Short mmCIF file of C-alpha atoms and ligand atoms in Angstrom, two decimals:
data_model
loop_
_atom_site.label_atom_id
_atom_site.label_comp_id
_atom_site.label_asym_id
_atom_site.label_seq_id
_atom_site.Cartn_x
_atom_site.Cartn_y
_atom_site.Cartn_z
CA UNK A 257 -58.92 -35.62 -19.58
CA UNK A 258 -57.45 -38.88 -18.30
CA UNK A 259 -55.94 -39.85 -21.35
CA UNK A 260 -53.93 -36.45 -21.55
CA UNK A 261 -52.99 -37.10 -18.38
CA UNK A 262 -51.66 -39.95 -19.37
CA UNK A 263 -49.95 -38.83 -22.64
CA UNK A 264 -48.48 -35.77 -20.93
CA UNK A 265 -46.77 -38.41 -18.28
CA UNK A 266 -45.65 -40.10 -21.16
CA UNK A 267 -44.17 -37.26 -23.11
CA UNK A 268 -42.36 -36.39 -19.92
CA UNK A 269 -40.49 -39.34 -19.97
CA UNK A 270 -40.38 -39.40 -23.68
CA UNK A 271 -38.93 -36.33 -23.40
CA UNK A 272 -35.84 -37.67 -21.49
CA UNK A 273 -35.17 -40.14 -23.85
CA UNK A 274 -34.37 -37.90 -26.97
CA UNK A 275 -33.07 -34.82 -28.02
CA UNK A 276 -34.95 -31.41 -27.26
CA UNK A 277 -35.71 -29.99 -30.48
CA UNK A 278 -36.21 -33.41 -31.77
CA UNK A 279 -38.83 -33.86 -29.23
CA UNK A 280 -40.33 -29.99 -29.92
CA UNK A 281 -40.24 -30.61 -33.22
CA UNK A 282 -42.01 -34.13 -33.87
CA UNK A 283 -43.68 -34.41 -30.20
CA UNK A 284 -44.93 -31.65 -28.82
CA UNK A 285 -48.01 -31.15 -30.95
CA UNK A 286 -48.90 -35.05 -30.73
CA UNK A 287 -51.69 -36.37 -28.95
CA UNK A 288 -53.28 -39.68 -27.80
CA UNK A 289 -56.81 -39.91 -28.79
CA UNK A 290 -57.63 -43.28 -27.91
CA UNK A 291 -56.88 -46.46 -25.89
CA UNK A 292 -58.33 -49.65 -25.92
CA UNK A 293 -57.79 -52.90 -26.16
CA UNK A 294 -54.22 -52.19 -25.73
CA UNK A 295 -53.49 -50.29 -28.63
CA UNK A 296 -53.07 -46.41 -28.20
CA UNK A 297 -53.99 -44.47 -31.16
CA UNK A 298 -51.45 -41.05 -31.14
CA UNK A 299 -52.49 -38.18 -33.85
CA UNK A 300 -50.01 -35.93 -35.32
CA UNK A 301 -50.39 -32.95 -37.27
CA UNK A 302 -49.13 -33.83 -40.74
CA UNK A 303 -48.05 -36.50 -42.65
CA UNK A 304 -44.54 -35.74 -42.47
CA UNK A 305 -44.38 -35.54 -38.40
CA UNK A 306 -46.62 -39.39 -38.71
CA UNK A 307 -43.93 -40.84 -40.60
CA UNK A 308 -41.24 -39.47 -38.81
CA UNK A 309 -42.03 -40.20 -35.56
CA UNK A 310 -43.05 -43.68 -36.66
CA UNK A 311 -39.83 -44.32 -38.20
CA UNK A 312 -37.91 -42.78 -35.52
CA UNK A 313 -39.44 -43.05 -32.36
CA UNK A 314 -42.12 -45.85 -32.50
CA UNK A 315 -39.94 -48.29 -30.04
CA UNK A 316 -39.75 -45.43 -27.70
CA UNK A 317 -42.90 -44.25 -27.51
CA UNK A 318 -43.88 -48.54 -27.36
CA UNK A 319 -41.90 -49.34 -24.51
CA UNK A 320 -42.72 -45.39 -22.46
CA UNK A 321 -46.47 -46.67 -22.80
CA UNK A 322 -45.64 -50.34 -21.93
CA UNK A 323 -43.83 -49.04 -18.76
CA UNK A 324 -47.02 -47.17 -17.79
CA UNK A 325 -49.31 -49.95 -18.31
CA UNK A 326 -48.27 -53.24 -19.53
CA UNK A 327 -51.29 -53.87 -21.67
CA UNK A 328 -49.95 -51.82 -24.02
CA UNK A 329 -49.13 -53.84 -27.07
CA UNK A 330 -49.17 -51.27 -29.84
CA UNK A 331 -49.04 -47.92 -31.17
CA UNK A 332 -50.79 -46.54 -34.01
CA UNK A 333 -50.22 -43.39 -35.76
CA UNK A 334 -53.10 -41.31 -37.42
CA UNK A 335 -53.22 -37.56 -39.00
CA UNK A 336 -55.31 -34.76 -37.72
CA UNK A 337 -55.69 -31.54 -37.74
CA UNK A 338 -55.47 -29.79 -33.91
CA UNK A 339 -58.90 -28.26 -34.48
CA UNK A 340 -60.16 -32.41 -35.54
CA UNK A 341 -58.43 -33.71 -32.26
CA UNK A 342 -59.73 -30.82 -29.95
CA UNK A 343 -63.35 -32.17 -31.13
CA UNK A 344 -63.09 -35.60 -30.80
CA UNK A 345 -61.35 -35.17 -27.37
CA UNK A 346 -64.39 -33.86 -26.38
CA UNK A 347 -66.48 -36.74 -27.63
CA UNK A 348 -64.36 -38.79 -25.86
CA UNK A 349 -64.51 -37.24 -22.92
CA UNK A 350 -68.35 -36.89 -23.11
CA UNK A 351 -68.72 -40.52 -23.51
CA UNK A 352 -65.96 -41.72 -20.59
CA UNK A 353 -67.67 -39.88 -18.70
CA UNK A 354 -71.16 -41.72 -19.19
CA UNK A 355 -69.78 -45.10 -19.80
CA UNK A 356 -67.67 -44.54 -16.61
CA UNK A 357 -65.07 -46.65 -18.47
CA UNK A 358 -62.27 -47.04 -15.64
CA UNK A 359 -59.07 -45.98 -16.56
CA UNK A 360 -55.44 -45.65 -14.84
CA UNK A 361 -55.39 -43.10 -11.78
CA UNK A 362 -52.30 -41.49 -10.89
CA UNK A 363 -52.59 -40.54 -7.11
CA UNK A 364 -49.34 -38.26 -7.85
CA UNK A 365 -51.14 -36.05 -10.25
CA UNK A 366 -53.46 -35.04 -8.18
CA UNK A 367 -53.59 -31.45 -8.71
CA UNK A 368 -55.48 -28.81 -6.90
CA UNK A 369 -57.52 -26.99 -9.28
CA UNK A 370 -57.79 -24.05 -7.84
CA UNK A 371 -53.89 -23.41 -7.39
CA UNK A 372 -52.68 -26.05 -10.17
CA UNK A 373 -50.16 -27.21 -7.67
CA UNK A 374 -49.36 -30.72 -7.16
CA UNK A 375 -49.60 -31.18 -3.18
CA UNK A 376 -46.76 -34.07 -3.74
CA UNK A 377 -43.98 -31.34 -3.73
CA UNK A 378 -43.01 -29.33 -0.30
CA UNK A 379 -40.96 -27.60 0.84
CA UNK A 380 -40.40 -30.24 3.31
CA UNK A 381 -39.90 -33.02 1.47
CA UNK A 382 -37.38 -30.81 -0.87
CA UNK A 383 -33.24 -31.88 0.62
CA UNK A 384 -30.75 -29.22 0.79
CA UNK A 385 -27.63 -29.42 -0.63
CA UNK A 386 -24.70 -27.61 -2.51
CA UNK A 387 -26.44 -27.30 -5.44
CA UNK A 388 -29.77 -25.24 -3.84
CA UNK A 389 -29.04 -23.84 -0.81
CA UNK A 390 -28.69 -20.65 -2.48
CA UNK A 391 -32.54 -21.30 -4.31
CA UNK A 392 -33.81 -23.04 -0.98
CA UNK A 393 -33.00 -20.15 1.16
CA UNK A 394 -34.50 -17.89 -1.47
CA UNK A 395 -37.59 -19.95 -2.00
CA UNK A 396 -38.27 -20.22 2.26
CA UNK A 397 -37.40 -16.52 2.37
CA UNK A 398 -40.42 -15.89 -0.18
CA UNK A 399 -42.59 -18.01 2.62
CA UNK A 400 -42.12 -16.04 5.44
CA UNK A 401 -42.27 -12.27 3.71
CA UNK A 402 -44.61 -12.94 0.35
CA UNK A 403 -44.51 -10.26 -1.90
CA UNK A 404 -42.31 -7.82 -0.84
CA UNK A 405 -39.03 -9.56 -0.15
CA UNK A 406 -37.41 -11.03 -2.90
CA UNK A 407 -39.85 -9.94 -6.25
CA UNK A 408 -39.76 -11.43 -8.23
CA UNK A 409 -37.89 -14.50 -7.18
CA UNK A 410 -36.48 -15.94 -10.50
CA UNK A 411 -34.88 -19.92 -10.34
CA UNK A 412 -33.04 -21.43 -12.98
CA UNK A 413 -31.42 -24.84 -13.73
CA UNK A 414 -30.97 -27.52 -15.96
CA UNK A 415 -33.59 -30.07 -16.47
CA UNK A 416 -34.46 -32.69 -13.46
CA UNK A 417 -32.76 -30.34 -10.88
CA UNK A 418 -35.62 -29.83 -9.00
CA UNK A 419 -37.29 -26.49 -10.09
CA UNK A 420 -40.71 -27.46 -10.51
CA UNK A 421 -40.61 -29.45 -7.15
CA UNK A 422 -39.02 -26.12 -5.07
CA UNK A 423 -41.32 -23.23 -7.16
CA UNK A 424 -44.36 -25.55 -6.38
CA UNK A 425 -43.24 -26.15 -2.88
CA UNK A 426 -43.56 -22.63 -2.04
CA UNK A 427 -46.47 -22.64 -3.69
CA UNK A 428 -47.91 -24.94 -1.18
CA UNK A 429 -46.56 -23.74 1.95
CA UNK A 430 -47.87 -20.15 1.34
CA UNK A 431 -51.00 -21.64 0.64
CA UNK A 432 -51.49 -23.72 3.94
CA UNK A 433 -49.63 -20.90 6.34
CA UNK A 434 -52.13 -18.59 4.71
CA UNK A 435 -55.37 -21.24 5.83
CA UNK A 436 -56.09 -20.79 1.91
CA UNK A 437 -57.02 -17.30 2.23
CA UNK A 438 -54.10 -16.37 -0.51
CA UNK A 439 -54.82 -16.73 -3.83
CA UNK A 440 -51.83 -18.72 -5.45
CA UNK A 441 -51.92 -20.20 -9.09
CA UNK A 442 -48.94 -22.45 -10.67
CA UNK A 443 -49.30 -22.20 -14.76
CA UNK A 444 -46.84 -23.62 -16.82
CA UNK A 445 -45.68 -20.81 -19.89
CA UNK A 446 -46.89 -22.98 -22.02
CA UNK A 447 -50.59 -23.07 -20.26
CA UNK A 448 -49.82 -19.63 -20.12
CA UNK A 449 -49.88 -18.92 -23.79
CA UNK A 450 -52.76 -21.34 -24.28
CA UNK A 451 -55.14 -19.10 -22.34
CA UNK A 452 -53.86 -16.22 -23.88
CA UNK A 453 -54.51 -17.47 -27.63
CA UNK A 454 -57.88 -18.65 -26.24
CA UNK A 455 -58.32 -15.00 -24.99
CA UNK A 456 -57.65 -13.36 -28.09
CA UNK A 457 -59.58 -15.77 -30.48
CA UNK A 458 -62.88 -16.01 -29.11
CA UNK A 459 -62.24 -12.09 -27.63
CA UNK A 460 -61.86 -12.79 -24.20
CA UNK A 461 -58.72 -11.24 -22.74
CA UNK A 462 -60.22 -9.57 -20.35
CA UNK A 463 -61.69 -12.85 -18.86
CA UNK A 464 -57.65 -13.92 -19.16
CA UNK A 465 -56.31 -10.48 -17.57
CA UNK A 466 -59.01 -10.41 -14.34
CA UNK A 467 -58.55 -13.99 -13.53
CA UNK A 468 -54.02 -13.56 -13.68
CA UNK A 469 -55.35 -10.18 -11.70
CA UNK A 470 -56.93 -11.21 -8.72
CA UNK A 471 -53.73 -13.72 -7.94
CA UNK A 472 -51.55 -13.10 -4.67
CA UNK A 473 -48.64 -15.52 -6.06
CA UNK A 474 -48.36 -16.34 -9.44
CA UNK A 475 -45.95 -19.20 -9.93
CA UNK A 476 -44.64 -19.59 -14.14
CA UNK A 477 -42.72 -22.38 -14.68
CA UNK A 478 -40.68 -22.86 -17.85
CA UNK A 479 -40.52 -19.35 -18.68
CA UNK A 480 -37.84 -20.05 -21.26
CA UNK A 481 -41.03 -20.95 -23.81
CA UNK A 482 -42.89 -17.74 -23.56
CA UNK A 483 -39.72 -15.53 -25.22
CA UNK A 484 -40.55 -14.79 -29.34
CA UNK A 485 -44.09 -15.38 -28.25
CA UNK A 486 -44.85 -11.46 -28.93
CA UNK A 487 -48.49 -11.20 -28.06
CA UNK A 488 -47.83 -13.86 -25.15
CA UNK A 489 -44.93 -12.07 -23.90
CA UNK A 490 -47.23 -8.48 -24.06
CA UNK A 491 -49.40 -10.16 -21.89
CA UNK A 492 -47.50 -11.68 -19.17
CA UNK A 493 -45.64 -7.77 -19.09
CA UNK A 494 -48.80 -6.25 -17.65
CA UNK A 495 -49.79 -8.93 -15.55
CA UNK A 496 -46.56 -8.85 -14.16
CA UNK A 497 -46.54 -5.06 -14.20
CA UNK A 498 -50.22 -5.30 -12.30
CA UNK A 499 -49.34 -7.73 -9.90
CA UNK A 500 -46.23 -5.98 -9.65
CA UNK A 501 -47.32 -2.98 -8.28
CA UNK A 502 -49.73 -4.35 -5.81
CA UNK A 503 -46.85 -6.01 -4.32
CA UNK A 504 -48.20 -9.46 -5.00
CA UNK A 505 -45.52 -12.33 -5.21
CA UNK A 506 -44.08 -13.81 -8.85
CA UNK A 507 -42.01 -16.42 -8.87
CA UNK A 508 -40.31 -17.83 -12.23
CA UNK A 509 -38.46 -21.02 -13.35
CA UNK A 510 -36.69 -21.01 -16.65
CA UNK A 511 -33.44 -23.58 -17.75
CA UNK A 512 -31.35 -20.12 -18.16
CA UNK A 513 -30.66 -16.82 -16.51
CA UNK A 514 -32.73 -14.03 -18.06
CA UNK A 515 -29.97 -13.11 -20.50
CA UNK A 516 -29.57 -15.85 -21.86
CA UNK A 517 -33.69 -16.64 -22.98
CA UNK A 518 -32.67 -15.12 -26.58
CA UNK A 519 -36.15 -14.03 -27.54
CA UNK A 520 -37.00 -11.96 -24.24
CA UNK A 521 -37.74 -8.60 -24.69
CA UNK A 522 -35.37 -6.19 -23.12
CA UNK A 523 -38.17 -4.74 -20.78
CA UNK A 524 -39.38 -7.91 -19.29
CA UNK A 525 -35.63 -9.04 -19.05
CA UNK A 526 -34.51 -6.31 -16.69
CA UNK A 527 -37.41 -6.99 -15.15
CA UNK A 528 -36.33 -10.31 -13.69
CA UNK A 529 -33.20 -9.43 -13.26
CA UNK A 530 -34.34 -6.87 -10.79
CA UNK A 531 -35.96 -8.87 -8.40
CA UNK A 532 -33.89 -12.03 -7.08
CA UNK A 533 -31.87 -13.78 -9.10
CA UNK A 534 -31.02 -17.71 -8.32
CA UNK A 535 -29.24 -21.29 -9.58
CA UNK A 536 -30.00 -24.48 -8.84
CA UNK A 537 -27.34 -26.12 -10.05
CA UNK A 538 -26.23 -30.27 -10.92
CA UNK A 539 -26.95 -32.34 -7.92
CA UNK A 540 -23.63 -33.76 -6.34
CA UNK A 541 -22.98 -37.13 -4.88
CA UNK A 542 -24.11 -36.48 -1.57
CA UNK A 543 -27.37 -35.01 -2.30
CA UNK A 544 -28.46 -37.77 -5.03
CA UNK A 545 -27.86 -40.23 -1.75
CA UNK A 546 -29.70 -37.90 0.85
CA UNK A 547 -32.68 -37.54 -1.76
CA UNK A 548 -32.63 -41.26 -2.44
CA UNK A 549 -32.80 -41.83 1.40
CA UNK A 550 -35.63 -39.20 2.05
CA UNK A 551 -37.51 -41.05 -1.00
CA UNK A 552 -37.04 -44.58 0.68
CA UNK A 553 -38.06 -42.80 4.23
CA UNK A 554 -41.50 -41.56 2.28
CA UNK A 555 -42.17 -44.64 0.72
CA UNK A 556 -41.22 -46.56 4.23
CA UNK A 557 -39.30 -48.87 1.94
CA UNK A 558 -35.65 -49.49 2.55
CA UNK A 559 -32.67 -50.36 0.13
CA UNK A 560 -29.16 -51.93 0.56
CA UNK A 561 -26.60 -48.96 1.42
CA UNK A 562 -24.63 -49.91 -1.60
CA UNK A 563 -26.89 -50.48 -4.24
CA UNK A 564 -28.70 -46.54 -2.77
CA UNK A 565 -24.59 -45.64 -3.21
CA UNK A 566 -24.90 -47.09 -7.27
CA UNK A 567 -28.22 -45.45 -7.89
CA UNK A 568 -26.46 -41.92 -6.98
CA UNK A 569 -23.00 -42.80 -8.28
CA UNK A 570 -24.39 -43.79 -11.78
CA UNK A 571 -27.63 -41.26 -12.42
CA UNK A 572 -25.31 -37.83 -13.44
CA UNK A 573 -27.76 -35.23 -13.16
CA UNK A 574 -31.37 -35.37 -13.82
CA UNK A 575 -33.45 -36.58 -10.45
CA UNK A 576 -36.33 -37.09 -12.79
CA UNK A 577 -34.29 -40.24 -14.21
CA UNK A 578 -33.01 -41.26 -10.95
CA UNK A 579 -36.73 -41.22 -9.54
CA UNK A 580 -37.43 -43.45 -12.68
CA UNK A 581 -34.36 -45.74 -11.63
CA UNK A 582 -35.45 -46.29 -8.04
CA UNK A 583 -39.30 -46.78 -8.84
CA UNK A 584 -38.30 -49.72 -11.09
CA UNK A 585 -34.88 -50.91 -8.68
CA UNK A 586 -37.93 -51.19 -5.65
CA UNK A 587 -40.62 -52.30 -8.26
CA UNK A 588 -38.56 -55.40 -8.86
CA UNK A 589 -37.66 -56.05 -5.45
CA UNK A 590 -41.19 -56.10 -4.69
CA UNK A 591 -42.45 -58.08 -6.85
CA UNK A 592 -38.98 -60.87 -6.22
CA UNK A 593 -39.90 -60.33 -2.87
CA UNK A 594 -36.03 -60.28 -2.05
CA UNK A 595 -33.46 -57.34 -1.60
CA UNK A 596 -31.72 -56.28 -4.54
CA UNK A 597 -28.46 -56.95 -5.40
CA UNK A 598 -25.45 -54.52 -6.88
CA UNK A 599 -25.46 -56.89 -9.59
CA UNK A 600 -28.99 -56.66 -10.73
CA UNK A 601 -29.51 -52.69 -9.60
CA UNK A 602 -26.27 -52.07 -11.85
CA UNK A 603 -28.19 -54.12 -14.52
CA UNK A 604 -31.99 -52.17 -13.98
CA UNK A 605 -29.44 -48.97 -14.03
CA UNK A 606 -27.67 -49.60 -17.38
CA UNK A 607 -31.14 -50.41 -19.12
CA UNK A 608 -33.01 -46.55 -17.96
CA UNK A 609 -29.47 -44.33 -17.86
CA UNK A 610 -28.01 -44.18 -21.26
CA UNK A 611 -23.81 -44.09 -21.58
CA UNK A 612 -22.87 -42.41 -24.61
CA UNK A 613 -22.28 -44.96 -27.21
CA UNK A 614 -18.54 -44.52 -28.06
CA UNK A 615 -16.05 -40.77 -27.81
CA UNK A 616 -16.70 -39.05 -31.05
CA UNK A 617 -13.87 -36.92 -31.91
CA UNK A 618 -14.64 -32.95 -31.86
CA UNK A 619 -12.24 -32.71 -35.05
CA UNK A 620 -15.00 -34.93 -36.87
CA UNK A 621 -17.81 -33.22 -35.84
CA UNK A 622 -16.37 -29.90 -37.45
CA UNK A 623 -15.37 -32.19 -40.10
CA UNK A 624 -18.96 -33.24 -40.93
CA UNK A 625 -20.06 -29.96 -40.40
CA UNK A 626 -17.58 -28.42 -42.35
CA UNK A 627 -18.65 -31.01 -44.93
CA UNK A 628 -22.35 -29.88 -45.01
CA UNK A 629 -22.28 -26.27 -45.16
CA UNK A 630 -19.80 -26.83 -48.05
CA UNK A 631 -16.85 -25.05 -46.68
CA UNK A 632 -13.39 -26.00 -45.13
CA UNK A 633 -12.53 -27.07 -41.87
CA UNK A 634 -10.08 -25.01 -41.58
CA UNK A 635 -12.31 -22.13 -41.90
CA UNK A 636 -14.30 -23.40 -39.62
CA UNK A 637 -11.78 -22.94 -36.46
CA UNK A 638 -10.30 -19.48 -38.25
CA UNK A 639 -11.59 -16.27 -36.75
CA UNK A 640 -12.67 -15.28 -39.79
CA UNK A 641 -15.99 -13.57 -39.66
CA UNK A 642 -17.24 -14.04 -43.38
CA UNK A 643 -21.22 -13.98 -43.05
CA UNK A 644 -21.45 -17.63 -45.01
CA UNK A 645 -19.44 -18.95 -41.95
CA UNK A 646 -21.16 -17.40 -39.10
CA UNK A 647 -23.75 -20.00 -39.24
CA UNK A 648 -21.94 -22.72 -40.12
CA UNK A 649 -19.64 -22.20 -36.73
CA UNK A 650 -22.45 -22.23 -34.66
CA UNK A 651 -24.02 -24.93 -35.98
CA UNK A 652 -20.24 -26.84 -35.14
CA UNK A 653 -20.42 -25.11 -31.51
CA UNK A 654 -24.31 -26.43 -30.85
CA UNK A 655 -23.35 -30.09 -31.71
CA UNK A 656 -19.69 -29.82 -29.54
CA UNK A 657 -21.87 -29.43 -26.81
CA UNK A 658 -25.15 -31.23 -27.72
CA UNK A 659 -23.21 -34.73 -28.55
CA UNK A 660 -20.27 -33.84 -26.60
CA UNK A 661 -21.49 -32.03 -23.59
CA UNK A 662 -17.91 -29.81 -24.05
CA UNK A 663 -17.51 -26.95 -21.93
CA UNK A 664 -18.26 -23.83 -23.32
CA UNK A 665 -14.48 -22.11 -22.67
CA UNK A 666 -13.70 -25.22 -24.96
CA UNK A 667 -15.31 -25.00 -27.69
CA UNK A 668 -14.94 -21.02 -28.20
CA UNK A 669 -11.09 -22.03 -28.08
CA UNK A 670 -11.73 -24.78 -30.09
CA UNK A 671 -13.41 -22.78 -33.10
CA UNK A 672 -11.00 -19.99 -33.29
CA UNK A 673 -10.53 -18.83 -30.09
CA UNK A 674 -13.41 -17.01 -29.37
CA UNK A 675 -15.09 -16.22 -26.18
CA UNK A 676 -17.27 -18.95 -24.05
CA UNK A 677 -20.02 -16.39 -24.24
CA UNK A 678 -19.55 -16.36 -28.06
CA UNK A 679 -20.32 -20.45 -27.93
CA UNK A 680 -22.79 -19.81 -25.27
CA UNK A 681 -24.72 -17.94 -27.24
CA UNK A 682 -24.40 -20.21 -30.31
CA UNK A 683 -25.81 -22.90 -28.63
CA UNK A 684 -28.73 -21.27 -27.23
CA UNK A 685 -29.52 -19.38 -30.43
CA UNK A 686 -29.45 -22.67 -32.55
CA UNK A 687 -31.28 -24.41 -29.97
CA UNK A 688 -33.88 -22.32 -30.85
CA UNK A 689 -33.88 -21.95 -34.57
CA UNK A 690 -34.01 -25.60 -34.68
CA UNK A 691 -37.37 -25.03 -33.34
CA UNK A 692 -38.79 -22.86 -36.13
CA UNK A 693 -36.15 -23.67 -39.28
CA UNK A 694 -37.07 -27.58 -40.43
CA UNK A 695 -34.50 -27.26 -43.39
CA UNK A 696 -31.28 -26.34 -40.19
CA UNK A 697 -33.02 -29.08 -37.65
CA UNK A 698 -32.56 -31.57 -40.92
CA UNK A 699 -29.12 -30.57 -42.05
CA UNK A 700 -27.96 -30.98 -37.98
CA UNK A 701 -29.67 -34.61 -37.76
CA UNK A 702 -27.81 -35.53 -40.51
CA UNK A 703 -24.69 -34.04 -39.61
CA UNK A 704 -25.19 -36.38 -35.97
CA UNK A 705 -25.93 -38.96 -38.34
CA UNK A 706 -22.82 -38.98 -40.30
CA UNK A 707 -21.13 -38.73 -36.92
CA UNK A 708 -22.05 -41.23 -35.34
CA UNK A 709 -21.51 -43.68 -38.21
CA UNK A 710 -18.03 -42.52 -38.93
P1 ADP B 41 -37.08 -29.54 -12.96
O1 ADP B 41 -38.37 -28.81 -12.83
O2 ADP B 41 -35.90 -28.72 -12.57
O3 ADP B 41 -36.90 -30.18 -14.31
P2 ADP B 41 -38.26 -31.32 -11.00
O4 ADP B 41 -38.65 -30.32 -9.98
O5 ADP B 41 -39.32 -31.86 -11.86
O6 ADP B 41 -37.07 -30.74 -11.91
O7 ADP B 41 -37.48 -32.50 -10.24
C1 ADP B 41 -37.32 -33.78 -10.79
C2 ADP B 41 -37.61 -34.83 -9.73
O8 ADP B 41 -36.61 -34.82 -8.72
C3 ADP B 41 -38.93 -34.62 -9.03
O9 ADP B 41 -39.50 -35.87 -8.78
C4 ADP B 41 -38.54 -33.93 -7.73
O10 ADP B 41 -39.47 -34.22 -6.70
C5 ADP B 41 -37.19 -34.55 -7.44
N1 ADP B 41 -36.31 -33.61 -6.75
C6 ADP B 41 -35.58 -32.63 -7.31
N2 ADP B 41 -34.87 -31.96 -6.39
C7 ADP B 41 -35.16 -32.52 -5.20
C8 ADP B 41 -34.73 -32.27 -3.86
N3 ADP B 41 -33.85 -31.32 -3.57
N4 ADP B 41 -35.25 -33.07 -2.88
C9 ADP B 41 -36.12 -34.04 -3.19
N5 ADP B 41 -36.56 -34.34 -4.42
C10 ADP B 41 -36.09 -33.59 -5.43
MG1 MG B 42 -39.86 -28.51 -14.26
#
């Protein structure tokens, strides 16, 4: 159990440090199986994903696990089957268990396992800016009436802006205003899905349906991963429906509105959308500083003004990153035993936050793209709405924002004046088919490839 713990910390941060699909394509599935002597051993399911994610992503996945525990010397890369890992995991676990080998705690993962929630985030501890006042008031609303209020209350946002801490945080605070007489479980989708395949394999749903049943406030956090999952997605619909009905509180995180999850079915869409609908949105200046503060309050640590000023001026948006940036700016000063400088915070900053390498030029990415689906750049940014193009246009309007970060109103003018709903949608759509389609997620890696050599 430990070592997933371990991993999953791991992949969070791994996570960060590449590309979404790249990471649900090659990561997601992986699993570390062993550790000792300072070599982690890390399955993956086929040979291909092993020798990808060697080539590719061996120094990150070195230095994630060094930063976690500096014994870490190397990483080795086997094949197995899930069903192989599942059963050696539990040998493993049998036999830690015995041997009482000691291993890494992490006081911050603590979770209750009744509720699943982490008692690190509260609603207290959560600081209110611009960006969530709107989700903040929503969330502390949800407190004080549960259930009938605002139902279900559905928060969305980008990744790092605080969702899981706020969702979880009401989580909590029902739970302790209620003495722990209501019945409140946190499950991630993904979690979610798990118990549901469980369910239906060894024909136990109805273990699945009168445990989800019996919950006063049911907290689902990435949403976004149960649409396409038909028999998932069935599921969750009548537990929702149940809990619904008996006025019991739902509360949902996704990283986009309800519309905009492509593979949600129509019923359980307008189902969100008719309870309360909220943003979080990118944390500004002033916030990043207040949290920072608030952190250095906690911790009863304290920080030069200016280098707390760097920290927010130079993390952009995630507060997962700038959490990693502080915990290493304060590790250092501890262990120096000095205060930090704005010289050596701006160098700790420039090693964790990542400044894209050079401006690529949008007129080569539709270039390259052009290029690889064999057809003309000028086509390309034409309205023209021959089926062989469709495809190819969306692929150019995912990477204008995926390398680019371009605003959506851009790129639909950019590629023939179209709607920013149009390249919306493109990106979300191809975000997702990169997921399932190996042959697209190839052809778009080496389209960023060609890119970012030109
Ligand atoms: P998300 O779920 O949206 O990806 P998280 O909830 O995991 O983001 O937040 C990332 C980190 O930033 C967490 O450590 C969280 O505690 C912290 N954080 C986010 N928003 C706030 C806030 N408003 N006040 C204090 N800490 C915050
Ligand atoms: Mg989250």
């Amino acid at each position: 159990m430990e070592l997933n713990d371990f991993w999953q910390t791991a992949l969070a941060d791994i996570e960060l440090q590449i590309s979404r699909p790249n990471f649900m394509t090659w990561l997601k599935s992986s699993q570390l199986i062993d550790k000792k002597d300072g070599v982690a051993l890390i399955s993956l399911p086929n040979n291909f994903a092993k020798n990808w994610v060697q080539n590719k992503y061996h120094k990150i996945i070195l230095g994630t696990l060094r930063n976690m525990d500096d014994t870490t010397k190397n990483v080795e890369y086997i094949v197995q089957s899930i069903a192989a890992v599942e059963a050696l995991k539990n040998k493993i676990i049998k036999k830690s268990a015995t041997d009482n080998v000691g291993q890494q705690s992490f006081p911050e993962m603590k979770v209750d396992p009744e509720t699943n929630l982490n008692p690190r985030y509260t609603i207290n501890s959560f600081v209110v800016g611009k960006s969530n006042e709107l989700a903040y008031a929503a969330a502390t609303s949800v407190v004080k009436d549960v259930g009938s209020k605002y139902n279900p209350l559905f928060i969305y946002g980008g990744v790092g802006v605080g969702k899981t801490h706020l969702i979880q945080g009401v989580g909590n605070e029902v739970r302790n205003a209620s003495h722990n007489k209501l019945r409140v479980k946190y499950v991630s989708s993904e979690k979610f899905t798990n118990e549901v395949i469980w369910g239906i394999k060894n024909k136990r749903m109805e273990t699945i349906k009168d445990k989800y049943r019996m919950i006063d406030v049911l907290i689902v956090d990435d949403i976004q991963f149960i649409g396409g999952k038909e028999r998932t997605e069935e599921e969750f619909f009548h537990t929702f429906n149940a809990l619904y009905e008996d006025n019991k509180q739902i509360i949902i995180s996704s990283d986009k509105p309800p519309r905009f999850i492509p593979t949600l079915h129509e019923r359980l869409r307008s189902r969100f959308e008719g309870g309360m609908v909220v943003d979080i949105g990118y944390p500004d200046y002033e916030l990043k500083a207040a949290i920072l503060k608030n952190k250095l309050d906690e911790k009863g640590v304290s920080l030069k003004d200016e280098v707390v000023g760097l920290i927010a001026h130079r993390v952009s948006k995630n507060l997962r990153i700038m959490d990693g940036v502080l915990n290493r700016i304060l590790f250092y000063q501890h262990a120096k035993n000095m205060d930090i400088t704005h010289k050596i915070a701006e160098q700790i900053i420039d090693e964790v936050v990542q400044e894209p390498v050079r401006n690529i030029d949008p007129n080569e990415v539709v270039k390259a793209v052009a290029e690889a689906f064999n057809v003309s750049p000028s086509d390309l940014i034409s309205r023209c709405r021959k089926q062989e193009l469709v495809l190819a246009r969306q692929v150019a309007m995912y990477l204008l924002r995926d390398l680019l970060a371009m605003s959506y109103p851009f790129i639909g003018e950019k590629l023939g004046k179209r709607d920013h709903t149009t390249a919306m949608y493109a990106y979300e759509k191809i975000s997702g088919d990169i997921n399932r389609n190996t042959a697209l997620m190839q052809k778009i890696m080496s389209i960023k490839d060609t890119v970012s050599k030109s």
